[in-house]
CSV table of C-alpha atoms in Angstrom, one decimal:
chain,number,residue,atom,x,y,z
O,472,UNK,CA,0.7,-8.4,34.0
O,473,UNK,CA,-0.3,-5.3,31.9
O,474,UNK,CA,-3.6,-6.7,30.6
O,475,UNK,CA,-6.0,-4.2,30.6
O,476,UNK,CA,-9.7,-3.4,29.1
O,477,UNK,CA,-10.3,-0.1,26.6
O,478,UNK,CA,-13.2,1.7,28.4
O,479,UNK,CA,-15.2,1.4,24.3
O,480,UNK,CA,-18.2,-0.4,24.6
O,481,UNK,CA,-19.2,-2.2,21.1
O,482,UNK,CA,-23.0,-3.5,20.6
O,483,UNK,CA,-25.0,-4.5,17.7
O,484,UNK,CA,-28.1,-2.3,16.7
O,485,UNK,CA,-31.1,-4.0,14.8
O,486,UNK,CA,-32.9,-1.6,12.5
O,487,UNK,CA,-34.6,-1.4,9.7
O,488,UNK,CA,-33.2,0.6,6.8
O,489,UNK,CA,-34.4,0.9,3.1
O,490,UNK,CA,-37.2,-1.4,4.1
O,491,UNK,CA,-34.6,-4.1,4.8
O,492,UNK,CA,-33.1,-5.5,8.7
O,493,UNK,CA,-29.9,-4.6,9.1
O,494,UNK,CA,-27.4,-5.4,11.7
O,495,UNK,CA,-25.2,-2.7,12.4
O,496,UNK,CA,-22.3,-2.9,15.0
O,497,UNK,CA,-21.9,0.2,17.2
O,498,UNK,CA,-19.2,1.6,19.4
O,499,UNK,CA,-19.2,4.3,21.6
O,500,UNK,CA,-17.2,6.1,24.7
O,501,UNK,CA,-17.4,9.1,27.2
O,502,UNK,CA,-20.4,10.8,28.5
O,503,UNK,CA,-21.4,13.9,27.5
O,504,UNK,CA,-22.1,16.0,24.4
O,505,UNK,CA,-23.1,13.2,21.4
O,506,UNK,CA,-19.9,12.9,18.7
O,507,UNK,CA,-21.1,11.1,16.2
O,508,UNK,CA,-18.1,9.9,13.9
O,509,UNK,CA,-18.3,8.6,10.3
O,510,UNK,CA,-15.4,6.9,9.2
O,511,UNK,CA,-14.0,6.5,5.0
O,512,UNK,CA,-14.9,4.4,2.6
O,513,UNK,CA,-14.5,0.8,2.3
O,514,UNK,CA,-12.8,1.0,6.2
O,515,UNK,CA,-15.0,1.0,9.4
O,516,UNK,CA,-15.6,2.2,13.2
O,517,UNK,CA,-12.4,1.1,14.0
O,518,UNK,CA,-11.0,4.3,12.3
O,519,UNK,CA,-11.9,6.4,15.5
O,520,UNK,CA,-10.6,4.2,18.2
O,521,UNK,CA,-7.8,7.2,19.5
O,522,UNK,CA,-10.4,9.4,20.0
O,523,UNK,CA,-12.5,6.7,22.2
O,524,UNK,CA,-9.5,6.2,24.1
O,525,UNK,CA,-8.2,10.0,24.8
O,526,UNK,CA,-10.0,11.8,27.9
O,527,UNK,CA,-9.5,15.4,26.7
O,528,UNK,CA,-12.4,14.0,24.5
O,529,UNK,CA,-14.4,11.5,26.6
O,530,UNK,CA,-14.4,13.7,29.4
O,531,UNK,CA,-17.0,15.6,28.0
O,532,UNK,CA,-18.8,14.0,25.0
O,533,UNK,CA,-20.1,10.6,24.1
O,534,UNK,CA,-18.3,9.2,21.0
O,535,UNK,CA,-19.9,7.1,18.8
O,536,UNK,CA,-18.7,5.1,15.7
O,537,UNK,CA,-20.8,2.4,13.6
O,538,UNK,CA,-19.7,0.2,10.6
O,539,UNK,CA,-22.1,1.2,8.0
O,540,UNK,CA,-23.9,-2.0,6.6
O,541,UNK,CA,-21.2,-4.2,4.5
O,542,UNK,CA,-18.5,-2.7,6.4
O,543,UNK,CA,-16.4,-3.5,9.6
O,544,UNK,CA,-18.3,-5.7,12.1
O,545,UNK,CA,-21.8,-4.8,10.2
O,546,UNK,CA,-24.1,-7.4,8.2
O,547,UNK,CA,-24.7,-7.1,4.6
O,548,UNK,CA,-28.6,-7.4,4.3
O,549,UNK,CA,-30.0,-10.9,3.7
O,550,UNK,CA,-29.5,-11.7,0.1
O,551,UNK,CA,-26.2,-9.4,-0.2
O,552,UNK,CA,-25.1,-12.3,-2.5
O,553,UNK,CA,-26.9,-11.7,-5.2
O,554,UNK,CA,-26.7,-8.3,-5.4
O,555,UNK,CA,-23.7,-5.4,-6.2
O,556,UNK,CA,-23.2,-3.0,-3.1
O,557,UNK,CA,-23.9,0.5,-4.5
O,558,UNK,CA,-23.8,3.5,-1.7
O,559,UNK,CA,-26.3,6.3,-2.9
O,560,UNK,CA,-26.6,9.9,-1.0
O,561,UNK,CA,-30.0,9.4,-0.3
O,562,UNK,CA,-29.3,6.1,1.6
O,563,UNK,CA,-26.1,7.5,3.4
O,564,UNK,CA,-28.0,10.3,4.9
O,565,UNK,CA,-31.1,8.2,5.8
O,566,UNK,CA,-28.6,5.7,7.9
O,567,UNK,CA,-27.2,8.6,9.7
O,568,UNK,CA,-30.2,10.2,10.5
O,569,UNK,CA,-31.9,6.5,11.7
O,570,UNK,CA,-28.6,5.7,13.9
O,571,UNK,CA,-28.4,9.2,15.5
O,572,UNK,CA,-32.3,8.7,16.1
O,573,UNK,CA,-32.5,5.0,16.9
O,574,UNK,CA,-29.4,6.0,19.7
O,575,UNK,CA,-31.6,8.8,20.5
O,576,UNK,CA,-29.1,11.1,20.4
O,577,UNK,CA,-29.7,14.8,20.9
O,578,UNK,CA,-28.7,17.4,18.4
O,579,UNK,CA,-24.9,15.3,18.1
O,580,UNK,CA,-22.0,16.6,16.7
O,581,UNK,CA,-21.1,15.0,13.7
O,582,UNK,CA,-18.0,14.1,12.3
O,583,UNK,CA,-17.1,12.7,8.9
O,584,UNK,CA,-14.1,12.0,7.0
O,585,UNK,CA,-13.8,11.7,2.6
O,586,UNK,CA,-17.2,10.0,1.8
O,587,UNK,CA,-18.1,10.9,5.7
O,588,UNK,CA,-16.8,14.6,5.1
O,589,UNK,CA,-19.0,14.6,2.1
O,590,UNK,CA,-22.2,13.4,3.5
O,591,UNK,CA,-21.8,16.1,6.7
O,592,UNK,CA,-21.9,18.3,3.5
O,593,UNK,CA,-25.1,17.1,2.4
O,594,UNK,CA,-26.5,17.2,6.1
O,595,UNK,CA,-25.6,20.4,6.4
O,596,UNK,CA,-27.5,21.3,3.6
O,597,UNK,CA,-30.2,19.6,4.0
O,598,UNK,CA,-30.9,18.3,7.7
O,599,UNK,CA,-28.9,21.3,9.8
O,600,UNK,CA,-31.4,21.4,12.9
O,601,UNK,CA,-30.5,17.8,13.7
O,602,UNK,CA,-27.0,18.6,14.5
O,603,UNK,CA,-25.0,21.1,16.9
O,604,UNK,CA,-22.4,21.0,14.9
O,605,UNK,CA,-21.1,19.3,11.9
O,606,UNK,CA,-16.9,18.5,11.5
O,607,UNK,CA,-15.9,17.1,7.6
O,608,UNK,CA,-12.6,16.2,7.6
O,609,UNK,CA,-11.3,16.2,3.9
O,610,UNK,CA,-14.5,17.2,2.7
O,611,UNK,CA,-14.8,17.7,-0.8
O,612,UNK,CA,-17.6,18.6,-2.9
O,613,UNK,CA,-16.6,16.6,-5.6
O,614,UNK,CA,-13.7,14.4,-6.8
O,615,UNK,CA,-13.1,13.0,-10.5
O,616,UNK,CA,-12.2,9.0,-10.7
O,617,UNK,CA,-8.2,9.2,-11.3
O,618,UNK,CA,-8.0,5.2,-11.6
O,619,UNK,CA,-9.9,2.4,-13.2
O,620,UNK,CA,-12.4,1.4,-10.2
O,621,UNK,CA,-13.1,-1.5,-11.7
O,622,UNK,CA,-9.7,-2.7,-10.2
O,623,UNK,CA,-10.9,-2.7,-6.9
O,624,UNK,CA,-13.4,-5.6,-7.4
O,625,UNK,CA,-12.5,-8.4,-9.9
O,626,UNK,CA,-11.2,-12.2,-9.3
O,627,UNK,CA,-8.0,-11.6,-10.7
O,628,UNK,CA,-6.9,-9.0,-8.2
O,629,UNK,CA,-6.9,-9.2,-4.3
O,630,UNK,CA,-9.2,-6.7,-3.3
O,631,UNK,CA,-7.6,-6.3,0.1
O,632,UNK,CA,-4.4,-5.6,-1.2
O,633,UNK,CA,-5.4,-3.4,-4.4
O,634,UNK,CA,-7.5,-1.2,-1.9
O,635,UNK,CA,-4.8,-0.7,0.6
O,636,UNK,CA,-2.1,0.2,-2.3
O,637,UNK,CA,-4.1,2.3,-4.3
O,638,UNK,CA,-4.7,4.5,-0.5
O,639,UNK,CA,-1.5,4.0,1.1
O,640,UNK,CA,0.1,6.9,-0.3
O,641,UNK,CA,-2.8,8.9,1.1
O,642,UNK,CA,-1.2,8.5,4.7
O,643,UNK,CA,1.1,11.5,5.5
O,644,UNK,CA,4.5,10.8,5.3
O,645,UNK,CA,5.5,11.3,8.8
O,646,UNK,CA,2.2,9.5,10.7
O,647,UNK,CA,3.8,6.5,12.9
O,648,UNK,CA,4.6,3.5,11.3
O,649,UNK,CA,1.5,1.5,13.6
O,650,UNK,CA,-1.0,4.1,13.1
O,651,UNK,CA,-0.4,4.0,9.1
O,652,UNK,CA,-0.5,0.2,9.0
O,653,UNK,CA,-3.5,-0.2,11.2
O,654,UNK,CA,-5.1,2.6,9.0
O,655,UNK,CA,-3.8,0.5,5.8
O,656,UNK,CA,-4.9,-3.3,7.5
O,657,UNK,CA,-8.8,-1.9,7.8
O,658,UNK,CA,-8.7,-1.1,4.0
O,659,UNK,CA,-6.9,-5.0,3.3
O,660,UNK,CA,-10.0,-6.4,5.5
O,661,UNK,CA,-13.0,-5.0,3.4
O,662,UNK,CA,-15.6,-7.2,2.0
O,663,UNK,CA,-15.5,-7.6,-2.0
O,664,UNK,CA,-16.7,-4.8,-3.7
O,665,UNK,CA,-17.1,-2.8,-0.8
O,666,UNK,CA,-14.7,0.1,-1.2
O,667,UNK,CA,-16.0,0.2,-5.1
O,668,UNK,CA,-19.6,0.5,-4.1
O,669,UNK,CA,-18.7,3.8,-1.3
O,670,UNK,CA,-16.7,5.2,-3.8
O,671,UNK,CA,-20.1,5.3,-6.4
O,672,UNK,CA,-21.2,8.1,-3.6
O,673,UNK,CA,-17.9,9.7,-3.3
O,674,UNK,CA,-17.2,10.0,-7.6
O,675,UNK,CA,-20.5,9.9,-9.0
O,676,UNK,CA,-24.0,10.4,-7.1
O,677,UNK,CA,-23.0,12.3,-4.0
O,678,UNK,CA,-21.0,15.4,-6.1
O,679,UNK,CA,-22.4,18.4,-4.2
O,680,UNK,CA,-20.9,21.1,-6.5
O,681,UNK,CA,-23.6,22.7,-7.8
O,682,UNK,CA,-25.5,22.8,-4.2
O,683,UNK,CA,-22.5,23.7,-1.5
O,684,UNK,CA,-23.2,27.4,-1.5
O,685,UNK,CA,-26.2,26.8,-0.5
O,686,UNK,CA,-25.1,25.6,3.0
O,687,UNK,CA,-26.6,28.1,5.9
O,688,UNK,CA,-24.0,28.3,8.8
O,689,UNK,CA,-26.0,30.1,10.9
O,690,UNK,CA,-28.4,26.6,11.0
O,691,UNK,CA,-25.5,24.7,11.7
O,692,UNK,CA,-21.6,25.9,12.3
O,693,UNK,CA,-19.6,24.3,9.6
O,694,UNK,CA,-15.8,23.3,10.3
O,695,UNK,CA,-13.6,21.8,7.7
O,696,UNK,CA,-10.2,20.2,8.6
O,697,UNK,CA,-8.2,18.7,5.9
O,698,UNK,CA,-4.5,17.2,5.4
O,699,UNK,CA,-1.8,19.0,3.1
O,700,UNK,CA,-0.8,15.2,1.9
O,701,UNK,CA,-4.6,14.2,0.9
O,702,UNK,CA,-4.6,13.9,-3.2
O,703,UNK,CA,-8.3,12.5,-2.8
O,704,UNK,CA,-9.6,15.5,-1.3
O,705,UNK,CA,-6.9,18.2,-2.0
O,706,UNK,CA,-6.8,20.8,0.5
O,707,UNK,CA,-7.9,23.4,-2.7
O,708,UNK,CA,-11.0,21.2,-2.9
O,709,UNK,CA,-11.5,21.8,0.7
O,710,UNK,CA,-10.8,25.5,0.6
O,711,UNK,CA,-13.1,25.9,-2.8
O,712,UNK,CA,-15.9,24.5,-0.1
O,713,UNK,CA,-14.8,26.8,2.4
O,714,UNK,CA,-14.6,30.0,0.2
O,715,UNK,CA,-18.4,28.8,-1.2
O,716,UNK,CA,-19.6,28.4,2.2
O,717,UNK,CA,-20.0,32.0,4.2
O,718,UNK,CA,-19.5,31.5,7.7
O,719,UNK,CA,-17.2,27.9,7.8
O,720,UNK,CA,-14.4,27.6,9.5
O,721,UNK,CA,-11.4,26.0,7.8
O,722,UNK,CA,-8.0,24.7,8.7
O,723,UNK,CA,-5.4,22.8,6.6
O,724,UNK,CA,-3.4,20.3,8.8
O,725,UNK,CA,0.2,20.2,8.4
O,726,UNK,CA,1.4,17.0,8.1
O,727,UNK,CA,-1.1,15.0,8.0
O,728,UNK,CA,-3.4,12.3,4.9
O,729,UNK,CA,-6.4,11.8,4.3
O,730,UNK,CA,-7.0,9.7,7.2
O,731,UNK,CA,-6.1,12.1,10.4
O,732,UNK,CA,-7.7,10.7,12.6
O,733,UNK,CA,-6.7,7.2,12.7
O,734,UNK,CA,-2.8,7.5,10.7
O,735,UNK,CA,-1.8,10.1,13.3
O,736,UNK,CA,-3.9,10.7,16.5
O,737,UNK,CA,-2.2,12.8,18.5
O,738,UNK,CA,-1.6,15.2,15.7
O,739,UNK,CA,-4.9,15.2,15.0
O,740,UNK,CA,-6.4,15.8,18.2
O,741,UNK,CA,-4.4,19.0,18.5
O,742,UNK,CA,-6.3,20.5,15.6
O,743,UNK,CA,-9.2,18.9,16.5
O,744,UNK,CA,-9.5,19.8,20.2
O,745,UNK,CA,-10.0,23.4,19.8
O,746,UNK,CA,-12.7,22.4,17.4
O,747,UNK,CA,-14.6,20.8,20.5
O,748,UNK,CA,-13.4,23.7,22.5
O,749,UNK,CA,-14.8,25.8,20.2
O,750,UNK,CA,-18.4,24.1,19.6
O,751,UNK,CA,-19.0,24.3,23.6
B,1445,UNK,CA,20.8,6.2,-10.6
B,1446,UNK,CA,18.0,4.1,-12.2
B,1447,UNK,CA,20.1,1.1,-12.7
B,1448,UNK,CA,20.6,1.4,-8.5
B,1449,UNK,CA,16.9,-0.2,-8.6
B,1450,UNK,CA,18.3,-3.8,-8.8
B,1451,UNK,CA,20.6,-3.9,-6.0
B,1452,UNK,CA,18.1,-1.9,-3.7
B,1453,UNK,CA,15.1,-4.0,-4.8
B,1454,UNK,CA,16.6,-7.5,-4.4
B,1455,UNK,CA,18.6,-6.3,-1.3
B,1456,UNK,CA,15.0,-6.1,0.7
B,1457,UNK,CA,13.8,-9.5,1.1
B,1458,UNK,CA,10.3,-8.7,2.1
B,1459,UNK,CA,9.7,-7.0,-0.7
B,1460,UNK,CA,11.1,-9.6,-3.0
B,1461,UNK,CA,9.1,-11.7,-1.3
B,1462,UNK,CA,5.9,-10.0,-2.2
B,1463,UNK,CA,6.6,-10.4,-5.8
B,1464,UNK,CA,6.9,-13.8,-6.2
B,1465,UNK,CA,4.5,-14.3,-8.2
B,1466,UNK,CA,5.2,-11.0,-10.3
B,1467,UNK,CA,7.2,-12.0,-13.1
B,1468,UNK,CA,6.9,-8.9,-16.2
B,1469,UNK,CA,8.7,-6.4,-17.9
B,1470,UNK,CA,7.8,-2.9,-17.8
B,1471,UNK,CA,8.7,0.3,-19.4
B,1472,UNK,CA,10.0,3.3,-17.3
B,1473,UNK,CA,10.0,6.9,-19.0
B,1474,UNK,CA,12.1,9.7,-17.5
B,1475,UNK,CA,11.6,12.6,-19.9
B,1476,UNK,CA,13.3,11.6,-23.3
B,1477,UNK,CA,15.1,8.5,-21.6
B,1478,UNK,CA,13.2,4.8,-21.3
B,1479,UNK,CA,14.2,2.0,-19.9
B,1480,UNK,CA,13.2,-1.7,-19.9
B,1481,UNK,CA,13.0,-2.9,-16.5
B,1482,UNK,CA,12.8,-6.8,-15.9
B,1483,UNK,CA,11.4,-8.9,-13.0
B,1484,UNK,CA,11.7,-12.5,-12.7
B,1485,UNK,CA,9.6,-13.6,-9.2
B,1486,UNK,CA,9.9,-10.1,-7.8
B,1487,UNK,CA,14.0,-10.0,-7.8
B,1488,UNK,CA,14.7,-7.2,-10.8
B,1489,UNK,CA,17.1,-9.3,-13.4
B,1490,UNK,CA,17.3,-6.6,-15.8
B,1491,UNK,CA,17.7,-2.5,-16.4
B,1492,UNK,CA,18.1,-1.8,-19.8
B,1493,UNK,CA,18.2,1.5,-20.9
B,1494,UNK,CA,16.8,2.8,-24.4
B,1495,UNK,CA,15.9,4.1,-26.9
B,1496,UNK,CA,14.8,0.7,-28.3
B,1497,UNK,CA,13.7,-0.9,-31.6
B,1498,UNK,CA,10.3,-2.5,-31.0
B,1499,UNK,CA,10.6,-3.0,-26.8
B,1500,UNK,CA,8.1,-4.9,-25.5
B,1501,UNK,CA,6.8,-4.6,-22.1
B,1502,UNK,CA,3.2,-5.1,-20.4
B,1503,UNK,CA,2.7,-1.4,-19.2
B,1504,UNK,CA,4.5,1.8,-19.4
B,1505,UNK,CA,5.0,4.6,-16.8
B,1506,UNK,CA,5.7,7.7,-18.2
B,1507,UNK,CA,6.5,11.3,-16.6
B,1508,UNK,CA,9.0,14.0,-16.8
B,1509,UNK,CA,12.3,14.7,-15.3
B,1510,UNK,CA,11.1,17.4,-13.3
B,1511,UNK,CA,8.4,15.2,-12.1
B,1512,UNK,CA,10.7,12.0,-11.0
B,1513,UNK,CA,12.9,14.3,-9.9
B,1514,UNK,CA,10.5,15.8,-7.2
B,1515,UNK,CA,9.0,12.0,-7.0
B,1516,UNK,CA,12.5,10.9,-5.8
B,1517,UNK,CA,13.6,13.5,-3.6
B,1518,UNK,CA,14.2,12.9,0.1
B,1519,UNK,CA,10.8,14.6,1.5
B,1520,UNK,CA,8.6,15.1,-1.8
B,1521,UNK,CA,6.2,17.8,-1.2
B,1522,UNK,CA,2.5,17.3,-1.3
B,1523,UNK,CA,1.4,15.7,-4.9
B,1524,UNK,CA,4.7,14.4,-6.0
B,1525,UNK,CA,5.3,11.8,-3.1
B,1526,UNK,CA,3.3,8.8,-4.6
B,1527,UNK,CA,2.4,7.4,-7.8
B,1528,UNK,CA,-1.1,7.6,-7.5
B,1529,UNK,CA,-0.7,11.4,-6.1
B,1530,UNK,CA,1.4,11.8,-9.6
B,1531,UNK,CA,-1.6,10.4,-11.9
B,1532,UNK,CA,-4.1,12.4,-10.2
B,1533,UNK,CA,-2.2,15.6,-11.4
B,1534,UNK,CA,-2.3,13.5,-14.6
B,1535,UNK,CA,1.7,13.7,-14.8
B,1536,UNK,CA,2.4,10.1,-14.5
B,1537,UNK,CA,0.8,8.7,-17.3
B,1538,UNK,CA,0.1,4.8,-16.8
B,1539,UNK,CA,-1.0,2.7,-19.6
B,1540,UNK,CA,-0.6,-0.5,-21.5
B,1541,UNK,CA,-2.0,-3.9,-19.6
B,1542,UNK,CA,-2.1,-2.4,-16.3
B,1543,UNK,CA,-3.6,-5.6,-14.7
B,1544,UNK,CA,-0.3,-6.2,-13.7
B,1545,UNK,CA,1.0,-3.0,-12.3
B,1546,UNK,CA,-2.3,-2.5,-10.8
B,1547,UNK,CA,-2.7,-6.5,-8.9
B,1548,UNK,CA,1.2,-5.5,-7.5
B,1549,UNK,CA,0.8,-1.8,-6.8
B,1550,UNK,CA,2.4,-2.1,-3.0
B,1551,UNK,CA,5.3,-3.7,-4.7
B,1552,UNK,CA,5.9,-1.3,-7.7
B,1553,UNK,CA,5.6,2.1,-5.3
B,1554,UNK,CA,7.6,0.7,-2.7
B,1555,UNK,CA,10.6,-0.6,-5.6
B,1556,UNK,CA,10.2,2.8,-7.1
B,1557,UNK,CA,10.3,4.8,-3.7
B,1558,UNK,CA,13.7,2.9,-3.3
B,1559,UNK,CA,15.4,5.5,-5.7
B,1560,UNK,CA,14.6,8.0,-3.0
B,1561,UNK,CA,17.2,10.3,-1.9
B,1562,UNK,CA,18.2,8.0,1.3
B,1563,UNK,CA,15.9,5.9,1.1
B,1564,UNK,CA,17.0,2.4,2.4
B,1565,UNK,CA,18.5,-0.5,0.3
């Protein structure tokens, strides 16, 4: 027999947000410093499985992943039906700051990647003292729409394919063949809609151009790791944040999408890891 | 090299197999030279090449030699190893009904990634 368990624990949190219930599925490893993770639009949790499984990062901090509402193992609020999913910067930040609070978590680590390295962008602006250290991974401050989005949420087109097509190319070339097609499958599995309504934060509402200088490192360190093969968020739109932020460290990873740390773990974790090492 | 397309699309039976319900013609522009690709339930029946007298196709893609050329080499370098990493450098220009390229995009980036240098029938 080879049967074994992961050592990920996954509950679901109740808590109200925007003056709604929500039902939000949580997952979390390790003990030690909080790492809260954040994982890319229209995916989920699941994203950040490697890390929860690695010791050279459970040994010493507590990861934790949640499906945002609509996503992954998450509800959609009680009358989701009747209503178009729409993800604003105002509500992105208010979930973060609501799990990290509800999990009473103190002064995490956070970690996004694409719309999760944009919203780190806009805590670190905005809400530094509640974090240690904040970690965007292809972090933009903006990116212009390059396709129709309305393709990613109409009868006539499968959205779990279109999704998963339209971001496959977004995987470096080299990741493993199961780590891209895991990282694809969570993209073919998102609700209707769901990857349109993240991407109204990550085109429209959460563009953070005119505000990104504005970031004070010495609140908050600031580290930004991005993959050469990422056309979303390019790694010149990475360095433009870098260059407007004094004080943030930045790294371009050989190699690697815009999905590191899910399309190719191990490579990942050996830019990350000194990160940690360097937080401590 | 263009006309390899047939043999190396309906050679992989998978991906054949994911078009079959794809039946459309579409127009494929390398610099100054088009060409009329057809597909009958995702096996590729015909590779015509122009220039033509009133062609008619559902949607176009359109980019320069240089571009394809980088597009189709064995290890493309950032930006020029997908399609939709080509139309976000607004190279590859995609238009006409793009319904139908859009509802089959796995299928028509991995039939066009078969013109790769070594890439697999």
């Amino acid at each position: 027999m080879t049967a074994r368990f992961e050592s990920t624990i996954g509950r679901y949190l109740h808590l109200d947000l925007f003056g709604r219930k929500h039902r939000i599925y949580v997952e979390e490893a390790g003990q030690g410093t909080p790492l809260l993770c954040l994982h890319t639009a229209g995916a989920d949790g699941r994203q950040y499985r490697a890390l929860m499984n690695d010791e050279r990062v459970t040994a010493g901090h507590r990861v934790i992943a949640f499906d945002m509402p609509w996503h992954g193992k998450s509800s959609p609020p009680a009358g989701w039906h009747n209503e178009e999913y729409q993800l604003t910067s105002a509500q992105y930040t208010e979930m973060i700051l609501a799990v990290s609070e509800a999990l009473e978590l103190d002064k995490p680590i956070v970690m996004g990647c694409s719309i999760g390295g944009r919203i780190v962008l806009h805590l670190a602006l905005e809400h530094p003292e509640h974090f240690r250290a904040i970690i965007g991974l292809q972090a933009g401050a903006h990116v212009d729409p390059y396709y129709d989005l309305n393709f990613l949420h109409r009868p006539d087109v499968h959205g779990g394919e279109v999704c998963a097509a339209i971001v496959s190319g977004l995987v470096g070339p080299d990741a493993p063949d199961a780590d891209r097609w895991e990282t694809l499958w969570h993209y073919m599995q998102g609700g209707p809609g769901v990857f349109k309504g993240d991407l109204y934060f990550y085109k429209i509402d959460g563009d953070i151009r005119a505000r990104v200088a504005q970031i004070d490192t010495s609140k908050c360190p600031l580290f930004l790791l991005s993959g050469e093969y990422d056309y979303s968020c390019t790694p010149e739109e990475t360095m433009a944040v870098a260059n407007s932020v004094k004080g943030s460290h930045v790294t371009i990873m050989k190699g690697l999408g815009h999905f590191p740390m899910s399309e190719d773990p191990e490579k990942f974790l050996s830019y990350l890891l000194p990160v940690l090492q360097d937080i401590k | 090299m263009i006309e390899d397309l047939k043999n190396k699309v309906n050679g992989d039976e998978m991906l054949v197999k994911r078009g079959r319900f794809l039946s459309t013609s579409f127009l494929l522009e390398v610099g100054s030279t088009t060409w009329l690709i057809g597909i009958n339930e995702g096996q590729i029946v015909s590779i015509t090449k122009g220039p033509f007298v009133m062609p008619s196709w559902s949607f176009a893609l359109r980019a320069s030699e240089d571009e394809w050329s980088k597009f189709w080499s064995a290890k493309p370098q950032p930006g020029s190893h997908d399609l939709m990493a080509l139309i976000k450098r607004r190279v590859l220009k995609a238009e006409g009904n793009l319904h139908v390229f859009m509802a089959n995009l796995r299928y028509f980036k991995e039939a066009l990634v078969k013109l790769r240098a070594g890439a697999a029938a």
